[in-house]
Amino acid sequence: MDASTGAVPGAQIVADAPAGASRSQRALARRVRGFAVQDRAFLWVTRAFAALVLVGLTGILVALAVEAWPALRTFGFAFFRGTTWSPADDVYGAVIPVYGTLVTSAIALLVGVPVSFGIAVFLTEMCPAWLRRPLGTAIELLAGIPSIIYGFWGLFILAPLLQDTLQPLLVGTGLPLFAGPPLGIGVFTAGVVLALMVIPFIASVMRDVFETVPAVLKESAYGLGCTTWEVVCRVVLPHARAGVIGGIMLGLGRALGETMAVTFVIGNANRLAASLFAPGNSIASTLANEFAEADPALHIPSLFAIGLLLFVITFVVLGATKWLTQRSLARAGS
């Protein structure tokens, strides 16, 4: 079928059957004309679906920009570098929620990516055949747990556990990032909960792309005397680099927009602290906590403004993912 016209090659020849054609030839011509109409209809329907996605995306962006304009007009560029978020004083700056969003997402990747890599390598290279399917299914099921369950578990189980075990050890290092009392809840705990939430996504994608590596390549490397680690680093990873990057960025996108789990454990404090153990806020948790009782004067437009900022951050992440993926494919091709 011609994508530009929707025509079926040879349809015109068959459709224009001569006047003296037999009954079977005329029936065939009618069938071909019907197929051509169906193909054109299918083409335009799929185009409409694709355009609908772009229209929806543009509509969301325009709506966010329009609703955020009063805050952006009032505060100007100071909104993006302000460190005060005070609804009582009607003063708003985006640094605190943006900082919390980026730091918790970074912690999630620092914890989640190595664990996901280990899971994927174990499932594809070292796991016994009888355990591979049940373990892989169990990891995928973790992605289906509602985020509010992660938050509830993080608040009542994980936060006290970190407060009594890991956080005192990190405080003993004397590093400024781990200064202050181990409160349990805070930016660090939110990052750990996010790590547990993104591990199923990243591990599943890594496992799938590792399985696409041709077995002959790995067998050749093993035949040359390579260890499993050398096969993974020198054969599997170079071949699956683009998929690995895509899986990591998928996890990052999940971490950036997570709301309820973060709201439970981040502490919801509108203050900027250097310590990861201190309570903080993220864009998603700020929206969840304040939208219901926000004042329509500047509070609601400010919430729309940080929502627009989260949209832009996510768009940049997706754009970077596409660029890194294309670059990896180009390197592999060269």
Short mmCIF file of C-alpha atoms in Angstrom, two decimals:
data_model
loop_
_atom_site.label_atom_id
_atom_site.label_comp_id
_atom_site.label_asym_id
_atom_site.label_seq_id
_atom_site.Cartn_x
_atom_site.Cartn_y
_atom_site.Cartn_z
CA MET A 1 0.00 0.00 0.00
CA ASP A 2 1.23 3.51 -0.81
CA ALA A 3 1.44 5.39 2.51
CA SER A 4 0.82 8.76 0.84
CA THR A 5 -2.28 7.79 -1.15
CA GLY A 6 -3.48 4.61 0.49
CA ALA A 7 -3.54 2.85 -2.88
CA VAL A 8 -2.87 -0.84 -3.32
CA PRO A 9 -0.29 -1.65 -6.04
CA GLY A 10 -2.00 -3.10 -9.05
CA ALA A 11 -5.47 -2.19 -7.78
CA GLN A 12 -6.19 0.23 -10.62
CA ILE A 13 -5.24 -2.37 -13.22
CA VAL A 14 -7.55 -5.00 -11.79
CA ALA A 15 -10.30 -2.55 -10.86
CA ASP A 16 -10.56 -1.22 -14.42
CA ALA A 17 -11.77 -4.51 -15.80
CA PRO A 18 -12.79 -4.37 -19.48
CA ALA A 19 -16.46 -4.24 -20.34
CA GLY A 20 -16.39 -7.77 -21.70
CA ALA A 21 -14.72 -9.22 -18.66
CA SER A 22 -16.06 -12.37 -17.10
CA ARG A 23 -18.11 -12.45 -13.91
CA SER A 24 -15.12 -13.67 -11.87
CA GLN A 25 -12.95 -10.81 -13.13
CA ARG A 26 -15.61 -8.23 -12.22
CA ALA A 27 -15.95 -9.79 -8.74
CA LEU A 28 -12.21 -9.67 -8.29
CA ALA A 29 -12.21 -6.01 -9.32
CA ARG A 30 -14.92 -5.22 -6.76
CA ARG A 31 -12.94 -7.02 -4.04
CA VAL A 32 -9.79 -5.09 -4.89
CA ARG A 33 -11.68 -1.78 -4.78
CA GLY A 34 -13.06 -2.80 -1.38
CA PHE A 35 -9.56 -3.62 -0.11
CA ALA A 36 -8.31 -0.24 -1.31
CA VAL A 37 -11.09 1.55 0.58
CA GLN A 38 -10.35 -0.46 3.72
CA ASP A 39 -6.64 0.33 3.50
CA ARG A 40 -7.29 4.04 3.09
CA ALA A 41 -9.72 4.03 6.02
CA PHE A 42 -7.20 2.14 8.19
CA LEU A 43 -4.47 4.62 7.24
CA TRP A 44 -6.52 7.65 8.24
CA VAL A 45 -7.78 6.05 11.45
CA THR A 46 -4.23 5.29 12.59
CA ARG A 47 -3.16 8.81 11.63
CA ALA A 48 -6.01 10.19 13.72
CA PHE A 49 -4.95 8.11 16.72
CA ALA A 50 -1.36 9.34 16.39
CA ALA A 51 -2.54 12.95 16.06
CA LEU A 52 -4.76 12.49 19.12
CA VAL A 53 -1.70 11.78 21.26
CA LEU A 54 0.00 14.95 20.05
CA VAL A 55 -3.15 17.00 20.57
CA GLY A 56 -3.54 15.68 24.11
CA LEU A 57 0.10 16.38 24.94
CA THR A 58 -0.13 19.89 23.55
CA GLY A 59 -3.38 20.49 25.40
CA ILE A 60 -1.85 19.48 28.72
CA LEU A 61 1.16 21.73 28.14
CA VAL A 62 -0.98 24.72 27.14
CA ALA A 63 -3.34 24.23 30.10
CA LEU A 64 -0.46 24.07 32.56
CA ALA A 65 1.15 27.18 31.05
CA VAL A 66 -2.10 29.17 31.13
CA GLU A 67 -2.90 28.25 34.72
CA ALA A 68 0.68 28.90 35.85
CA TRP A 69 0.96 32.27 34.14
CA PRO A 70 -0.29 34.41 37.10
CA ALA A 71 2.47 33.02 39.34
CA LEU A 72 5.14 33.29 36.65
CA ARG A 73 4.07 36.87 35.87
CA THR A 74 4.11 37.85 39.57
CA PHE A 75 7.39 36.23 40.62
CA GLY A 76 9.23 36.11 37.30
CA PHE A 77 12.52 34.25 37.17
CA ALA A 78 12.73 34.49 40.98
CA PHE A 79 10.18 31.68 41.12
CA PHE A 80 12.72 29.22 39.71
CA ARG A 81 15.53 30.23 42.09
CA GLY A 82 13.51 31.05 45.19
CA THR A 83 14.04 28.88 48.28
CA THR A 84 10.93 29.97 50.16
CA TRP A 85 7.63 28.18 49.83
CA SER A 86 5.26 29.85 52.27
CA PRO A 87 1.51 29.81 51.59
CA ALA A 88 0.95 31.92 54.72
CA ASP A 89 3.05 34.75 53.26
CA ASP A 90 1.97 34.10 49.67
CA VAL A 91 5.61 33.71 48.63
CA TYR A 92 6.60 30.76 46.46
CA GLY A 93 9.87 29.45 45.08
CA ALA A 94 10.39 26.20 43.22
CA VAL A 95 13.87 25.26 44.49
CA ILE A 96 12.70 23.17 47.47
CA PRO A 97 10.29 20.84 45.59
CA VAL A 98 12.61 20.58 42.59
CA TYR A 99 15.56 19.74 44.86
CA GLY A 100 13.54 17.05 46.64
CA THR A 101 12.37 15.57 43.33
CA LEU A 102 15.84 15.39 41.81
CA VAL A 103 17.61 14.13 44.95
CA THR A 104 15.08 11.36 45.70
CA SER A 105 15.21 10.27 42.04
CA ALA A 106 19.01 10.26 42.12
CA ILE A 107 19.03 8.11 45.27
CA ALA A 108 16.53 5.76 43.63
CA LEU A 109 18.82 5.29 40.63
CA LEU A 110 21.98 4.93 42.72
CA VAL A 111 20.34 2.14 44.71
CA GLY A 112 18.09 0.64 42.07
CA VAL A 113 20.32 0.40 39.00
CA PRO A 114 23.05 -1.84 40.53
CA VAL A 115 20.42 -4.08 42.13
CA SER A 116 18.47 -4.29 38.87
CA PHE A 117 21.65 -5.07 36.96
CA GLY A 118 22.49 -7.88 39.37
CA ILE A 119 18.98 -9.31 39.09
CA ALA A 120 19.07 -9.22 35.28
CA VAL A 121 22.51 -10.85 35.11
CA PHE A 122 21.48 -13.57 37.54
CA LEU A 123 18.27 -14.33 35.66
CA THR A 124 19.93 -14.49 32.24
CA GLU A 125 23.34 -15.99 33.02
CA MET A 126 23.41 -17.88 36.31
CA CYS A 127 19.88 -18.70 37.46
CA PRO A 128 18.83 -22.38 37.33
CA ALA A 129 16.21 -23.08 34.69
CA TRP A 130 13.61 -24.21 37.25
CA LEU A 131 13.94 -20.93 39.20
CA ARG A 132 14.15 -18.49 36.29
CA ARG A 133 10.46 -18.22 35.46
CA PRO A 134 9.09 -18.02 39.05
CA LEU A 135 11.70 -15.46 40.08
CA GLY A 136 11.18 -13.35 36.97
CA THR A 137 7.42 -13.40 37.49
CA ALA A 138 7.81 -12.41 41.14
CA ILE A 139 9.96 -9.42 40.18
CA GLU A 140 7.45 -8.31 37.55
CA LEU A 141 4.62 -8.59 40.10
CA LEU A 142 6.38 -6.00 42.26
CA ALA A 143 5.58 -3.43 39.58
CA GLY A 144 1.87 -4.06 40.10
CA ILE A 145 1.83 -3.16 43.79
CA PRO A 146 -0.01 0.17 44.28
CA SER A 147 2.23 3.05 45.25
CA ILE A 148 0.18 3.81 48.35
CA ILE A 149 1.07 0.33 49.67
CA TYR A 150 4.76 1.14 49.20
CA GLY A 151 4.23 4.39 51.09
CA PHE A 152 2.31 2.74 53.92
CA TRP A 153 4.97 0.02 54.24
CA GLY A 154 7.75 2.58 54.03
CA LEU A 155 6.26 4.72 56.80
CA PHE A 156 5.58 1.97 59.33
CA ILE A 157 8.20 -0.67 58.49
CA LEU A 158 11.09 0.72 56.46
CA ALA A 159 11.46 4.12 58.16
CA PRO A 160 11.83 2.68 61.71
CA LEU A 161 14.18 0.00 60.36
CA LEU A 162 16.45 2.57 58.70
CA GLN A 163 16.28 4.79 61.79
CA ASP A 164 17.55 1.99 64.04
CA THR A 165 20.11 0.34 61.73
CA LEU A 166 21.47 2.06 58.62
CA GLN A 167 21.08 5.74 59.44
CA PRO A 168 23.15 5.66 62.68
CA LEU A 169 25.98 3.99 60.75
CA LEU A 170 25.87 6.69 58.07
CA VAL A 171 25.78 9.43 60.72
CA GLY A 172 28.98 7.94 62.15
CA THR A 173 30.82 8.62 58.89
CA GLY A 174 30.76 12.35 59.64
CA LEU A 175 29.79 13.29 56.08
CA PRO A 176 27.63 16.43 55.72
CA LEU A 177 25.13 14.49 53.61
CA PHE A 178 24.37 12.30 56.61
CA ALA A 179 24.46 14.94 59.34
CA GLY A 180 21.76 15.37 61.94
CA PRO A 181 19.62 12.97 63.92
CA PRO A 182 18.35 9.80 62.23
CA LEU A 183 14.66 10.63 61.99
CA GLY A 184 13.60 7.68 59.86
CA ILE A 185 11.44 9.73 57.51
CA GLY A 186 13.13 12.17 55.15
CA VAL A 187 14.63 12.54 51.70
CA PHE A 188 16.87 9.49 52.12
CA THR A 189 14.00 7.17 53.04
CA ALA A 190 11.92 8.50 50.15
CA GLY A 191 14.78 7.71 47.80
CA VAL A 192 15.07 4.15 49.13
CA VAL A 193 11.32 3.58 48.71
CA LEU A 194 11.53 4.90 45.15
CA ALA A 195 14.45 2.54 44.49
CA LEU A 196 12.29 -0.42 45.50
CA MET A 197 9.57 0.83 43.19
CA VAL A 198 11.78 1.30 40.11
CA ILE A 199 13.74 -1.96 40.48
CA PRO A 200 11.01 -4.11 38.85
CA PHE A 201 10.86 -1.82 35.80
CA ILE A 202 14.60 -1.53 35.27
CA ALA A 203 15.31 -5.20 36.03
CA SER A 204 12.59 -6.42 33.65
CA VAL A 205 13.84 -4.25 30.79
CA MET A 206 17.46 -5.24 31.40
CA ARG A 207 16.55 -8.92 31.50
CA ASP A 208 14.63 -8.65 28.23
CA VAL A 209 17.44 -6.86 26.40
CA PHE A 210 20.07 -9.23 27.80
CA GLU A 211 18.06 -12.14 26.40
CA THR A 212 18.21 -10.58 22.92
CA VAL A 213 21.99 -11.01 22.79
CA PRO A 214 22.72 -13.88 20.36
CA ALA A 215 23.71 -17.01 22.25
CA VAL A 216 26.53 -17.68 19.78
CA LEU A 217 28.31 -14.51 20.89
CA LYS A 218 28.25 -15.51 24.55
CA GLU A 219 29.19 -19.11 23.79
CA SER A 220 32.14 -17.93 21.71
CA ALA A 221 33.34 -15.76 24.59
CA TYR A 222 33.00 -18.63 27.04
CA GLY A 223 34.86 -20.84 24.59
CA LEU A 224 37.76 -18.39 24.60
CA GLY A 225 37.99 -18.73 28.38
CA CYS A 226 36.11 -15.60 29.46
CA THR A 227 34.47 -15.51 32.86
CA THR A 228 30.81 -14.66 33.33
CA TRP A 229 31.72 -11.12 34.38
CA GLU A 230 33.84 -10.64 31.25
CA VAL A 231 31.06 -11.99 29.04
CA VAL A 232 28.56 -9.59 30.62
CA CYS A 233 30.85 -6.55 30.43
CA ARG A 234 32.43 -7.17 27.00
CA VAL A 235 29.68 -8.96 25.09
CA VAL A 236 26.25 -8.50 26.68
CA LEU A 237 26.45 -4.85 27.74
CA PRO A 238 27.89 -3.48 24.46
CA HIS A 239 25.23 -5.35 22.50
CA ALA A 240 22.35 -4.27 24.77
CA ARG A 241 23.57 -0.77 25.68
CA ALA A 242 20.64 1.06 24.12
CA GLY A 243 18.06 -1.09 25.89
CA VAL A 244 19.84 -0.73 29.22
CA ILE A 245 19.82 3.06 28.90
CA GLY A 246 16.14 2.99 28.00
CA GLY A 247 15.33 0.86 31.04
CA ILE A 248 17.23 3.18 33.38
CA MET A 249 15.47 6.24 31.99
CA LEU A 250 12.13 4.46 32.30
CA GLY A 251 12.86 3.97 35.98
CA LEU A 252 13.90 7.61 36.30
CA GLY A 253 10.63 8.75 34.74
CA ARG A 254 8.75 6.60 37.24
CA ALA A 255 10.73 8.07 40.14
CA LEU A 256 10.26 11.69 39.05
CA GLY A 257 6.48 11.53 39.04
CA GLU A 258 5.80 9.25 42.00
CA THR A 259 3.37 10.85 44.44
CA MET A 260 1.78 8.84 47.22
CA ALA A 261 4.75 6.70 48.28
CA VAL A 262 6.95 9.79 48.51
CA THR A 263 4.29 11.79 50.34
CA PHE A 264 4.16 9.17 53.10
CA VAL A 265 7.89 9.12 53.92
CA ILE A 266 9.58 12.35 52.73
CA GLY A 267 8.46 14.40 55.73
CA ASN A 268 6.61 17.13 53.76
CA ALA A 269 8.68 20.01 55.15
CA ASN A 270 9.11 23.16 53.04
CA ARG A 271 12.73 23.72 53.92
CA LEU A 272 16.05 23.19 52.21
CA ALA A 273 18.63 21.12 54.09
CA ALA A 274 21.98 19.68 53.07
CA SER A 275 21.44 16.47 55.03
CA LEU A 276 19.62 13.62 53.31
CA PHE A 277 18.11 12.61 56.65
CA ALA A 278 16.21 15.88 56.99
CA PRO A 279 12.53 16.06 55.97
CA GLY A 280 11.87 17.66 52.60
CA ASN A 281 9.38 17.90 49.81
CA SER A 282 9.04 16.98 46.16
CA ILE A 283 6.94 18.43 43.37
CA ALA A 284 4.50 15.53 43.44
CA SER A 285 4.14 15.51 47.23
CA THR A 286 3.64 19.28 47.30
CA LEU A 287 0.85 19.01 44.76
CA ALA A 288 -0.80 16.14 46.65
CA ASN A 289 -0.62 17.91 50.03
CA GLU A 290 -1.62 21.45 49.11
CA PHE A 291 -3.92 21.39 46.09
CA ALA A 292 -7.15 20.75 48.01
CA GLU A 293 -6.73 23.76 50.33
CA ALA A 294 -4.84 26.12 48.03
CA ASP A 295 -5.88 29.73 47.61
CA PRO A 296 -6.81 30.61 44.03
CA ALA A 297 -4.91 33.92 44.10
CA LEU A 298 -1.27 32.80 43.79
CA HIS A 299 -1.10 29.44 45.55
CA ILE A 300 -2.92 27.44 42.88
CA PRO A 301 -1.03 29.12 40.00
CA SER A 302 2.23 28.36 41.83
CA LEU A 303 1.24 24.71 42.10
CA PHE A 304 0.47 24.70 38.39
CA ALA A 305 3.87 26.28 37.81
CA ILE A 306 5.77 23.51 39.58
CA GLY A 307 3.57 21.01 37.76
CA LEU A 308 4.65 22.63 34.51
CA LEU A 309 8.24 22.42 35.71
CA LEU A 310 7.85 18.70 36.40
CA PHE A 311 6.40 18.28 32.91
CA VAL A 312 9.45 20.03 31.43
CA ILE A 313 11.88 17.95 33.53
CA THR A 314 10.19 14.74 32.40
CA PHE A 315 10.26 15.90 28.78
CA VAL A 316 13.97 16.65 29.05
CA VAL A 317 14.59 13.20 30.56
CA LEU A 318 12.70 11.52 27.72
CA GLY A 319 14.55 13.62 25.15
CA ALA A 320 17.88 12.70 26.71
CA THR A 321 16.83 9.04 26.67
CA LYS A 322 16.07 9.21 22.97
CA TRP A 323 19.36 10.95 22.24
CA LEU A 324 21.41 8.49 24.27
CA THR A 325 19.62 5.54 22.68
CA GLN A 326 20.21 6.83 19.17
CA ARG A 327 23.84 7.55 19.99
CA SER A 328 24.33 4.04 21.36
CA LEU A 329 22.76 2.52 18.25
CA ALA A 330 24.96 4.66 16.04
CA ARG A 331 28.07 3.56 17.91
CA ALA A 332 27.00 -0.07 17.68
CA GLY A 333 26.45 0.32 13.94
CA SER A 334 29.84 1.91 13.41
#
